[in-house]
mmCIF file of C-alpha atoms in Angstrom:
data_model
loop_
_atom_site.group_PDB
_atom_site.id
_atom_site.type_symbol
_atom_site.label_atom_id
_atom_site.label_comp_id
_atom_site.label_asym_id
_atom_site.label_seq_id
_atom_site.Cartn_x
_atom_site.Cartn_y
_atom_site.Cartn_z
ATOM 1 C CA ASN A 1 -19.565 29.198 3.228
ATOM 2 C CA LEU A 2 -17.233 31.400 5.490
ATOM 3 C CA ARG A 3 -19.003 30.457 8.663
ATOM 4 C CA SER A 4 -18.593 26.690 8.037
ATOM 5 C CA TYR A 5 -14.947 27.155 7.228
ATOM 6 C CA SER A 6 -14.576 29.201 10.490
ATOM 7 C CA PHE A 7 -15.981 26.329 12.538
ATOM 8 C CA PHE A 8 -13.672 23.903 10.493
ATOM 9 C CA PHE A 9 -10.578 25.679 11.455
ATOM 10 C CA LEU A 10 -11.755 26.264 15.104
ATOM 11 C CA MET A 11 -12.112 22.469 15.492
ATOM 12 C CA ILE A 12 -8.677 22.022 14.248
ATOM 13 C CA ARG A 13 -7.109 24.531 16.669
ATOM 14 C CA ARG A 14 -8.874 22.882 19.634
ATOM 15 C CA PRO A 15 -8.621 19.067 19.040
ATOM 16 C CA PRO A 16 -11.020 16.966 21.069
ATOM 17 C CA ARG A 17 -9.389 15.343 24.172
ATOM 18 C CA SER A 18 -12.149 12.903 25.215
ATOM 19 C CA THR A 19 -14.218 10.230 23.552
ATOM 20 C CA GLN A 20 -17.323 12.266 24.094
ATOM 21 C CA SER A 21 -15.930 15.556 22.668
ATOM 22 C CA ARG A 22 -14.347 13.645 19.794
ATOM 23 C CA SER A 23 -17.642 12.159 18.988
ATOM 24 C CA SER A 24 -19.377 15.499 19.197
ATOM 25 C CA ALA A 25 -16.860 17.233 17.068
ATOM 26 C CA ALA A 26 -16.955 14.578 14.346
ATOM 27 C CA SER A 27 -20.715 14.552 14.374
ATOM 28 C CA ASP A 28 -20.708 18.355 13.962
ATOM 29 C CA VAL A 29 -18.304 18.048 11.067
ATOM 30 C CA TYR A 30 -20.554 15.359 9.521
ATOM 31 C CA LYS A 31 -23.820 17.145 9.927
ATOM 32 C CA ARG A 32 -22.457 20.384 8.490
ATOM 33 C CA GLN A 33 -21.216 18.536 5.544
ATOM 34 C CA LEU A 34 -18.022 20.434 5.725
ATOM 35 C CA LEU A 35 -15.899 17.789 4.041
ATOM 36 C CA TYR A 36 -18.476 17.793 1.229
ATOM 37 C CA SER A 37 -17.852 21.405 0.578
ATOM 38 C CA VAL A 38 -14.224 21.189 -0.005
ATOM 39 C CA ASP A 39 -13.398 20.565 -3.723
ATOM 40 C CA ILE A 40 -10.036 18.761 -3.465
ATOM 41 C CA SER A 41 -9.934 18.284 -7.248
ATOM 42 C CA ARG A 42 -9.516 21.898 -7.858
ATOM 43 C CA SER A 43 -6.210 23.520 -8.816
ATOM 44 C CA ALA A 44 -3.640 24.002 -6.295
ATOM 45 C CA ASN A 45 -4.243 27.507 -5.110
ATOM 46 C CA GLN A 46 -3.824 28.958 -1.801
ATOM 47 C CA VAL A 47 -7.229 28.133 -0.519
ATOM 48 C CA TYR A 48 -6.785 24.480 -1.772
ATOM 49 C CA ASN A 49 -3.546 24.203 0.038
ATOM 50 C CA VAL A 50 -4.933 25.592 3.356
ATOM 51 C CA LEU A 51 -8.082 23.371 3.309
ATOM 52 C CA LYS A 52 -5.900 20.246 2.351
ATOM 53 C CA GLU A 53 -3.633 20.787 5.250
ATOM 54 C CA ALA A 54 -6.662 21.294 7.439
ATOM 55 C CA ILE A 55 -8.256 17.973 6.386
ATOM 56 C CA ASN A 56 -4.860 16.151 7.257
ATOM 57 C CA LYS A 57 -5.006 17.604 10.725
ATOM 58 C CA VAL A 58 -8.624 16.767 11.524
ATOM 59 C CA THR A 59 -9.064 13.510 9.615
ATOM 60 C CA GLN A 60 -7.833 11.465 12.769
ATOM 61 C CA TYR A 61 -10.890 12.782 14.610
ATOM 62 C CA ILE A 62 -13.506 11.663 11.985
ATOM 63 C CA PHE A 63 -15.096 8.257 12.426
ATOM 64 C CA TRP A 64 -14.439 5.683 9.707
ATOM 65 C CA GLU A 65 -18.019 5.246 8.934
ATOM 66 C CA SER A 66 -18.322 9.054 8.179
ATOM 67 C CA LYS A 67 -15.202 8.787 5.899
ATOM 68 C CA ARG A 68 -16.612 5.747 4.027
ATOM 69 C CA GLU A 69 -19.896 7.562 3.325
ATOM 70 C CA PHE A 70 -18.050 10.406 2.069
ATOM 71 C CA PHE A 71 -15.839 8.350 -0.082
ATOM 72 C CA GLN A 72 -18.890 6.573 -1.551
ATOM 73 C CA LYS A 73 -20.772 9.910 -2.348
ATOM 74 C CA THR A 74 -17.474 10.927 -4.024
ATOM 75 C CA PHE A 75 -17.272 7.754 -6.140
ATOM 76 C CA GLU A 76 -20.982 8.033 -7.323
ATOM 77 C CA LEU A 77 -20.026 11.331 -9.099
ATOM 78 C CA ASP A 78 -17.913 9.661 -11.831
ATOM 79 C CA THR A 79 -18.980 5.882 -11.696
ATOM 80 C CA THR A 80 -18.979 4.281 -15.166
ATOM 81 C CA ASN A 81 -20.960 1.282 -16.394
ATOM 82 C CA THR A 82 -18.630 -1.498 -17.625
ATOM 83 C CA SER A 83 -21.227 -4.297 -17.932
ATOM 84 C CA ASP A 84 -20.599 -4.717 -21.611
ATOM 85 C CA VAL A 85 -16.852 -5.063 -21.356
ATOM 86 C CA GLY A 86 -15.484 -8.596 -21.865
ATOM 87 C CA ILE A 87 -11.960 -9.794 -21.142
ATOM 88 C CA ASN A 88 -10.626 -13.259 -22.533
ATOM 89 C CA ILE A 89 -8.226 -15.133 -20.315
ATOM 90 C CA TYR A 90 -6.282 -17.976 -21.333
ATOM 91 C CA ARG A 91 -5.552 -19.542 -18.006
ATOM 92 C CA LEU A 92 -3.847 -22.670 -19.491
ATOM 93 C CA VAL A 93 -1.276 -20.401 -21.115
ATOM 94 C CA ALA A 94 -0.525 -18.627 -17.942
ATOM 95 C CA HIS A 95 -0.278 -21.809 -15.960
ATOM 96 C CA GLU A 96 2.024 -23.502 -18.457
ATOM 97 C CA PHE A 97 4.258 -20.460 -18.489
ATOM 98 C CA SER A 98 4.438 -20.443 -14.542
ATOM 99 C CA GLN A 99 5.866 -23.984 -14.666
ATOM 100 C CA THR A 100 8.710 -22.893 -16.917
ATOM 101 C CA GLY A 101 10.537 -20.881 -14.136
ATOM 102 C CA LYS A 102 10.916 -17.864 -16.437
ATOM 103 C CA VAL A 103 9.911 -14.359 -15.930
ATOM 104 C CA ASP A 104 7.233 -12.807 -18.109
ATOM 105 C CA THR A 105 9.011 -9.499 -18.563
ATOM 106 C CA SER A 106 6.602 -8.374 -21.384
ATOM 107 C CA ALA A 107 3.535 -9.724 -19.621
ATOM 108 C CA LYS A 108 2.293 -11.485 -22.589
ATOM 109 C CA LYS A 109 1.545 -14.905 -20.802
ATOM 110 C CA THR A 110 0.283 -14.065 -17.401
ATOM 111 C CA ILE A 111 -3.188 -13.258 -16.418
ATOM 112 C CA PHE A 112 -1.983 -9.805 -15.330
ATOM 113 C CA GLY A 113 -0.466 -9.187 -18.609
ATOM 114 C CA GLN A 114 -3.508 -10.403 -20.590
ATOM 115 C CA ILE A 115 -5.693 -7.975 -18.797
ATOM 116 C CA TYR A 116 -3.360 -5.204 -18.998
ATOM 117 C CA HIS A 117 -3.011 -5.574 -22.929
ATOM 118 C CA GLN A 118 -6.657 -5.855 -23.393
ATOM 119 C CA LEU A 119 -7.729 -2.925 -21.307
ATOM 120 C CA GLY A 120 -4.769 -0.760 -22.387
ATOM 121 C CA ASP A 121 -4.400 2.818 -21.096
ATOM 122 C CA ASN A 122 -8.130 3.376 -20.926
ATOM 123 C CA TYR A 123 -8.313 1.284 -17.764
ATOM 124 C CA PRO A 124 -9.865 4.209 -15.655
ATOM 125 C CA ASP A 125 -13.103 3.813 -17.711
ATOM 126 C CA PHE A 126 -13.487 0.159 -16.544
ATOM 127 C CA PHE A 127 -12.098 0.551 -12.949
ATOM 128 C CA LYS A 128 -14.506 3.269 -11.869
ATOM 129 C CA THR A 129 -17.273 0.947 -11.090
ATOM 130 C CA GLU A 130 -19.982 0.674 -8.617
ATOM 131 C CA MET A 131 -19.413 -0.894 -5.203
ATOM 132 C CA ASP A 132 -19.693 -4.724 -5.099
ATOM 133 C CA ASN A 133 -19.613 -4.826 -8.885
ATOM 134 C CA LYS A 134 -17.057 -6.504 -11.093
ATOM 135 C CA SER A 135 -15.163 -4.010 -13.442
ATOM 136 C CA PHE A 136 -15.360 -6.339 -16.412
ATOM 137 C CA ASP A 137 -16.801 -9.665 -17.541
ATOM 138 C CA VAL A 138 -14.202 -12.524 -17.677
ATOM 139 C CA LYS A 139 -14.259 -15.395 -20.003
ATOM 140 C CA PHE A 140 -11.917 -18.410 -19.287
ATOM 141 C CA ILE A 141 -11.214 -19.542 -22.918
ATOM 142 C CA GLY A 142 -11.667 -23.339 -23.098
ATOM 143 C CA GLU A 143 -13.330 -23.728 -19.691
ATOM 144 C CA GLY A 144 -16.987 -22.513 -20.315
ATOM 145 C CA ALA A 145 -17.411 -20.687 -17.096
ATOM 146 C CA VAL A 146 -19.961 -17.955 -16.822
ATOM 147 C CA ASP A 147 -18.966 -14.880 -14.883
ATOM 148 C CA GLY A 148 -21.556 -14.083 -12.285
ATOM 149 C CA GLY A 149 -18.918 -12.512 -10.242
ATOM 150 C CA GLY A 150 -17.175 -15.418 -9.026
ATOM 151 C CA VAL A 151 -15.010 -15.917 -12.196
ATOM 152 C CA PHE A 152 -13.875 -12.187 -11.940
ATOM 153 C CA ARG A 153 -12.992 -12.580 -8.246
ATOM 154 C CA GLU A 154 -10.985 -15.750 -9.062
ATOM 155 C CA THR A 155 -9.093 -13.828 -11.776
ATOM 156 C CA ILE A 156 -8.167 -11.006 -9.461
ATOM 157 C CA ALA A 157 -6.879 -13.485 -6.890
ATOM 158 C CA GLN A 158 -4.822 -15.409 -9.425
ATOM 159 C CA LEU A 159 -3.486 -12.102 -10.749
ATOM 160 C CA CYS A 160 -2.244 -11.184 -7.114
ATOM 161 C CA GLU A 161 -0.497 -14.634 -6.833
ATOM 162 C CA GLU A 162 1.295 -13.844 -10.007
ATOM 163 C CA LEU A 163 2.440 -10.554 -8.641
ATOM 164 C CA GLN A 164 3.939 -12.147 -5.679
ATOM 165 C CA SER A 165 5.752 -14.814 -7.543
ATOM 166 C CA HIS A 166 8.621 -15.193 -9.908
ATOM 167 C CA VAL A 167 6.577 -15.004 -13.012
ATOM 168 C CA LEU A 168 6.322 -11.200 -13.093
ATOM 169 C CA PRO A 169 9.286 -8.802 -12.547
ATOM 170 C CA LEU A 170 7.453 -6.097 -10.353
ATOM 171 C CA PHE A 171 7.713 -7.454 -6.856
ATOM 172 C CA ILE A 172 10.374 -9.562 -5.129
ATOM 173 C CA LYS A 173 10.482 -11.054 -1.589
ATOM 174 C CA THR A 174 11.614 -8.650 1.095
ATOM 175 C CA PRO A 175 15.075 -9.364 2.560
ATOM 176 C CA ASN A 176 13.320 -10.567 5.796
ATOM 177 C CA ASN A 177 11.244 -13.047 3.695
ATOM 178 C CA LYS A 178 14.338 -14.254 1.812
ATOM 179 C CA ASN A 179 16.505 -14.658 4.912
ATOM 180 C CA ASN A 180 13.708 -15.754 7.139
ATOM 181 C CA VAL A 181 14.600 -13.220 9.739
ATOM 182 C CA GLY A 182 12.801 -10.585 11.716
ATOM 183 C CA ASN A 183 9.049 -9.781 11.540
ATOM 184 C CA TYR A 184 6.664 -9.654 8.514
ATOM 185 C CA ARG A 185 8.505 -12.472 6.824
ATOM 186 C CA GLU A 186 5.719 -13.010 4.352
ATOM 187 C CA LYS A 187 5.953 -9.642 2.829
ATOM 188 C CA TRP A 188 6.907 -8.647 -0.693
ATOM 189 C CA THR A 189 8.330 -5.384 -1.912
ATOM 190 C CA ILE A 190 8.921 -3.492 -5.147
ATOM 191 C CA ASN A 191 11.750 -4.695 -7.492
ATOM 192 C CA PRO A 192 14.104 -1.726 -7.585
ATOM 193 C CA ALA A 193 15.279 -2.961 -10.963
ATOM 194 C CA ALA A 194 11.889 -2.866 -12.612
ATOM 195 C CA THR A 195 12.493 0.594 -14.260
ATOM 196 C CA SER A 196 11.895 -0.009 -18.043
ATOM 197 C CA HIS A 197 9.125 2.084 -19.666
ATOM 198 C CA LEU A 198 6.938 -1.031 -20.022
ATOM 199 C CA HIS A 199 7.529 -2.011 -16.287
ATOM 200 C CA LEU A 200 6.585 1.469 -15.125
ATOM 201 C CA LYS A 201 3.338 1.237 -17.261
ATOM 202 C CA PHE A 202 2.723 -2.088 -15.383
ATOM 203 C CA PHE A 203 3.014 -0.272 -12.060
ATOM 204 C CA GLU A 204 0.626 2.553 -13.043
ATOM 205 C CA PHE A 205 -1.979 -0.136 -14.157
ATOM 206 C CA LEU A 206 -1.473 -1.869 -10.743
ATOM 207 C CA GLY A 207 -2.133 1.499 -9.263
ATOM 208 C CA GLY A 208 -5.473 1.580 -11.211
ATOM 209 C CA LEU A 209 -6.369 -1.926 -9.880
ATOM 210 C CA MET A 210 -5.800 -0.658 -6.325
ATOM 211 C CA GLY A 211 -8.145 2.127 -7.061
ATOM 212 C CA GLN A 212 -10.888 -0.362 -8.492
ATOM 213 C CA ALA A 213 -10.323 -2.412 -5.262
ATOM 214 C CA ILE A 214 -11.388 0.537 -3.262
ATOM 215 C CA ARG A 215 -14.199 1.615 -5.420
ATOM 216 C CA SER A 216 -15.741 -1.986 -6.003
ATOM 217 C CA ARG A 217 -14.494 -3.770 -2.908
ATOM 218 C CA ASN A 218 -12.998 -6.492 -4.989
ATOM 219 C CA TYR A 219 -9.937 -6.502 -2.725
ATOM 220 C CA LEU A 220 -6.459 -7.473 -3.844
ATOM 221 C CA GLU A 221 -4.726 -10.171 -1.725
ATOM 222 C CA LEU A 222 -1.341 -8.327 -1.765
ATOM 223 C CA SER A 223 1.088 -8.675 1.306
ATOM 224 C CA LEU A 224 3.108 -5.438 1.150
ATOM 225 C CA PRO A 225 4.970 -3.796 4.113
ATOM 226 C CA ASN A 226 4.040 -0.683 5.818
ATOM 227 C CA LEU A 227 6.787 1.171 4.196
ATOM 228 C CA PHE A 228 4.792 0.665 0.788
ATOM 229 C CA TRP A 229 1.551 1.991 2.011
ATOM 230 C CA LYS A 230 3.209 4.973 3.693
ATOM 231 C CA LEU A 231 5.018 5.979 0.573
ATOM 232 C CA LEU A 232 1.818 5.449 -1.588
ATOM 233 C CA LYS A 233 -0.071 7.818 0.746
ATOM 234 C CA GLY A 234 2.765 10.386 0.634
ATOM 235 C CA GLN A 235 3.815 9.858 4.245
ATOM 236 C CA GLU A 236 7.617 9.605 5.143
ATOM 237 C CA PRO A 237 8.475 6.081 6.462
ATOM 238 C CA ASN A 238 11.056 5.559 9.203
ATOM 239 C CA SER A 239 13.765 3.254 10.201
ATOM 240 C CA GLN A 240 11.221 0.872 11.943
ATOM 241 C CA ASP A 241 9.462 0.560 8.736
ATOM 242 C CA LEU A 242 12.758 -0.395 7.120
ATOM 243 C CA GLU A 243 13.435 -2.911 9.830
ATOM 244 C CA GLU A 244 10.183 -4.609 8.863
ATOM 245 C CA VAL A 245 11.606 -5.107 5.468
ATOM 246 C CA ASP A 246 15.338 -5.733 6.232
ATOM 247 C CA ARG A 247 16.124 -6.506 9.778
ATOM 248 C CA LEU A 248 19.755 -7.503 9.165
ATOM 249 C CA GLN A 249 20.409 -4.131 7.430
ATOM 250 C CA MET A 250 19.081 -2.231 10.346
ATOM 251 C CA LYS A 251 20.914 -4.310 12.840
ATOM 252 C CA HIS A 252 24.155 -3.627 10.997
ATOM 253 C CA LEU A 253 23.550 0.116 11.043
ATOM 254 C CA ASP A 254 22.501 0.083 14.632
ATOM 255 C CA ASP A 255 25.643 -1.728 15.610
ATOM 256 C CA LEU A 256 27.740 0.812 13.478
ATOM 257 C CA VAL A 257 26.229 3.877 15.222
ATOM 258 C CA ALA A 258 26.835 2.248 18.690
ATOM 259 C CA MET A 259 30.351 1.492 18.103
ATOM 260 C CA ASP A 260 31.565 3.992 20.612
ATOM 261 C CA GLN A 261 29.409 2.597 23.339
ATOM 262 C CA LYS A 262 31.110 -0.696 22.901
ATOM 263 C CA GLY A 263 34.534 0.818 23.537
ATOM 264 C CA ILE A 264 35.535 1.082 19.870
ATOM 265 C CA ASP A 265 37.127 4.293 18.655
ATOM 266 C CA ASN A 266 38.901 5.434 15.654
ATOM 267 C CA PHE A 267 42.025 3.548 16.266
ATOM 268 C CA ASP A 268 40.144 0.039 16.131
ATOM 269 C CA TRP A 269 38.194 0.935 13.099
ATOM 270 C CA VAL A 270 40.394 -0.054 10.284
ATOM 271 C CA SER A 271 40.290 -3.712 11.279
ATOM 272 C CA ILE A 272 36.442 -3.714 11.518
ATOM 273 C CA THR A 273 35.101 -2.720 8.054
ATOM 274 C CA GLU A 274 36.196 -1.528 4.509
ATOM 275 C CA GLU A 275 32.809 -0.527 3.326
ATOM 276 C CA LYS A 276 32.155 2.538 1.130
ATOM 277 C CA PHE A 277 29.277 4.897 0.836
ATOM 278 C CA VAL A 278 27.162 2.319 -1.031
ATOM 279 C CA ALA A 279 23.838 0.705 -0.082
ATOM 280 C CA ILE A 280 22.659 -2.840 -1.056
ATOM 281 C CA LEU A 281 19.159 -2.654 -2.274
ATOM 282 C CA SER A 282 16.328 -5.203 -1.883
ATOM 283 C CA ASP A 283 17.334 -6.962 -5.160
ATOM 284 C CA GLY A 284 21.037 -7.201 -4.253
ATOM 285 C CA SER A 285 22.182 -4.307 -6.429
ATOM 286 C CA GLU A 286 24.427 -1.483 -5.246
ATOM 287 C CA LYS A 287 23.640 2.252 -5.259
ATOM 288 C CA GLU A 288 25.694 5.117 -4.202
ATOM 289 C CA ILE A 289 24.159 6.849 -1.285
ATOM 290 C CA LYS A 290 26.276 10.015 -2.001
ATOM 291 C CA GLN A 291 27.755 11.491 -5.035
ATOM 292 C CA GLY A 292 31.089 9.537 -5.565
ATOM 293 C CA GLY A 293 30.092 7.173 -2.700
ATOM 294 C CA ARG A 294 32.080 4.260 -4.236
ATOM 295 C CA GLU A 295 35.337 6.300 -3.591
ATOM 296 C CA ILE A 296 34.317 7.408 0.036
ATOM 297 C CA HIS A 297 35.456 4.961 2.701
ATOM 298 C CA LEU A 298 33.208 4.402 5.704
ATOM 299 C CA SER A 299 35.095 5.725 8.835
ATOM 300 C CA PHE A 300 34.388 6.130 12.525
ATOM 301 C CA SER A 301 33.718 9.719 12.160
ATOM 302 C CA ASN A 302 31.374 9.543 9.175
ATOM 303 C CA ARG A 303 29.571 6.432 10.308
ATOM 304 C CA LYS A 304 26.419 8.216 11.567
ATOM 305 C CA GLU A 305 26.033 10.171 8.210
ATOM 306 C CA TYR A 306 26.534 6.760 6.258
ATOM 307 C CA ALA A 307 23.787 5.163 8.399
ATOM 308 C CA GLU A 308 21.363 8.019 7.885
ATOM 309 C CA LEU A 309 22.073 8.051 4.110
ATOM 310 C CA VAL A 310 21.530 4.296 3.812
ATOM 311 C CA ILE A 311 18.175 4.484 5.685
ATOM 312 C CA LYS A 312 17.003 7.288 3.334
ATOM 313 C CA THR A 313 18.254 5.480 0.187
ATOM 314 C CA ARG A 314 16.599 2.102 1.135
ATOM 315 C CA ILE A 315 13.261 3.690 2.103
ATOM 316 C CA HIS A 316 13.082 5.374 -1.243
ATOM 317 C CA GLU A 317 14.861 2.703 -3.338
ATOM 318 C CA ALA A 318 11.598 2.174 -5.347
ATOM 319 C CA GLN A 319 10.298 5.765 -5.312
ATOM 320 C CA LEU A 320 10.144 5.901 -9.137
ATOM 321 C CA GLN A 321 7.800 2.866 -9.175
ATOM 322 C CA ILE A 322 5.724 4.249 -6.185
ATOM 323 C CA ASN A 323 5.209 7.377 -8.288
ATOM 324 C CA HIS A 324 3.907 5.444 -11.199
ATOM 325 C CA ILE A 325 1.445 3.372 -9.006
ATOM 326 C CA ARG A 326 0.257 6.549 -7.425
ATOM 327 C CA LYS A 327 -0.252 8.079 -10.878
ATOM 328 C CA GLY A 328 -2.470 5.159 -11.953
ATOM 329 C CA PHE A 329 -4.227 5.026 -8.587
ATOM 330 C CA LEU A 330 -5.189 8.759 -8.893
ATOM 331 C CA ARG A 331 -6.730 8.197 -12.293
ATOM 332 C CA VAL A 332 -9.307 5.967 -10.687
ATOM 333 C CA VAL A 333 -9.634 7.513 -7.147
ATOM 334 C CA PRO A 334 -9.721 11.153 -6.123
ATOM 335 C CA GLU A 335 -6.657 12.527 -4.177
ATOM 336 C CA CYS A 336 -8.861 13.472 -1.341
ATOM 337 C CA ILE A 337 -9.148 9.773 -0.414
ATOM 338 C CA LEU A 338 -5.402 9.625 0.204
ATOM 339 C CA GLU A 339 -5.587 12.774 2.191
ATOM 340 C CA MET A 340 -8.180 11.389 4.581
ATOM 341 C CA VAL A 341 -6.979 8.080 5.474
ATOM 342 C CA ASN A 342 -3.819 6.804 7.244
ATOM 343 C CA HIS A 343 -1.649 4.016 5.759
ATOM 344 C CA GLU A 344 -3.288 1.250 7.668
ATOM 345 C CA GLU A 345 -6.802 2.422 6.488
ATOM 346 C CA LEU A 346 -5.392 2.647 2.925
ATOM 347 C CA GLU A 347 -4.116 -0.886 3.102
ATOM 348 C CA ARG A 348 -7.327 -2.152 4.476
ATOM 349 C CA MET A 349 -9.348 -0.362 1.585
ATOM 350 C CA VAL A 350 -7.193 -2.049 -0.970
ATOM 351 C CA CYS A 351 -6.631 -5.504 0.486
ATOM 352 C CA GLY A 352 -9.599 -5.887 2.872
ATOM 353 C CA VAL A 353 -9.215 -6.957 6.620
ATOM 354 C CA VAL A 354 -6.254 -9.213 6.843
ATOM 355 C CA GLU A 355 -6.848 -10.471 10.425
ATOM 356 C CA ILE A 356 -10.177 -12.030 11.434
ATOM 357 C CA ASP A 357 -11.539 -10.909 14.779
ATOM 358 C CA ILE A 358 -12.362 -14.209 16.430
ATOM 359 C CA ASP A 359 -14.802 -12.685 18.846
ATOM 360 C CA ILE A 360 -16.765 -11.057 16.070
ATOM 361 C CA LEU A 361 -16.655 -14.451 14.269
ATOM 362 C CA LYS A 362 -17.998 -16.155 17.249
ATOM 363 C CA LYS A 363 -20.815 -13.879 17.781
ATOM 364 C CA ASN A 364 -21.864 -14.333 14.205
ATOM 365 C CA THR A 365 -21.619 -18.071 14.099
ATOM 366 C CA THR A 366 -24.270 -20.718 14.694
ATOM 367 C CA VAL A 367 -23.119 -24.049 15.813
ATOM 368 C CA SER A 368 -25.076 -27.222 15.825
ATOM 369 C CA GLY A 369 -24.603 -30.971 15.633
ATOM 370 C CA ILE A 370 -21.404 -31.183 17.795
ATOM 371 C CA PRO A 371 -20.897 -31.563 21.684
ATOM 372 C CA GLU A 372 -20.529 -28.349 23.560
ATOM 373 C CA SER A 373 -17.105 -29.397 24.802
ATOM 374 C CA LEU A 374 -15.975 -29.768 21.238
ATOM 375 C CA GLU A 375 -17.291 -26.375 20.303
ATOM 376 C CA THR A 376 -15.368 -24.784 23.280
ATOM 377 C CA TYR A 377 -12.255 -26.502 22.154
ATOM 378 C CA PHE A 378 -12.809 -25.242 18.678
ATOM 379 C CA TRP A 379 -12.877 -21.653 19.733
ATOM 380 C CA GLU A 380 -9.882 -22.036 21.936
ATOM 381 C CA VAL A 381 -7.918 -23.328 19.014
ATOM 382 C CA LEU A 382 -8.853 -20.330 16.878
ATOM 383 C CA GLN A 383 -8.017 -17.942 19.600
ATOM 384 C CA GLY A 384 -4.578 -19.533 20.024
#
């Protein structure tokens, strides 16, 4: 009602500054169930846009447990029962193909492809499942395994391994990964060249898989950079996010911009570089960063414009694929989920907790049968 909305906006205009006031404000929001009264799925009219913006502003003050409870109540509204859905997986076929060194461009051999082709475009009906339930039953052909949940989880784990390997064309190693430089050298990024109609359908299906991971908590073991999660949420990444993907690129751009600070001026420029207004993408391909860029020479006077355009181009080099992942994601998960989380929370909801808190592990571990000195040494090793 109007009084509830008035309080909602009053809280936004006066953000809590202390832990106590933050707790009190978040508690009031939760108790009044203000977030429950906002129908994010409605058409984009003026009220929708105002309330959507308001939620974006206040979400940082809402405790994670309150968000999670809201998400669960939202999911319960359209949960489907998929207990009678069965998927046949030929793991031997997938394994033998992976040994050939080829890329399964049509996804006919891989586990990812086998699931995609069997579920088809109706995957939201299968992925809107209850928490801690599997989306479908898996039968390993020729292996005799019975899916009590473990077979499904193993299938999802192997699917993620395929995505982060040479057998599928959707992801490639980040430049930092390939060159073994910078931070986050284990990350993978979207292949900018994967733009065919079929590949874009694969990305949409992957978005659906990410949605089911959130709903069912059958997490995807994906190692993707912050840049990816920010784009999926709809948040603009920055140069630091690009550096986590391509440190050498950012160092080159930083050096270009700082040329004048090193005593280099326009007269010294010709002997330094003969670059054009073209960016090298993660897959090694070239893309003009400005219309007619292949004919525009990089100069001392336009170097800052060049750097800005390269950063923008590299950040959005896979925007088309991101849009399709987001499309599939929103077929399984309401948009309000993206509005109420930051990119780190989004990654955690899809992939689970990546790092293990050793202190929490220690508190929940019972040790017996070994000397106390050995136990002490064990925890010291884990804590690094």
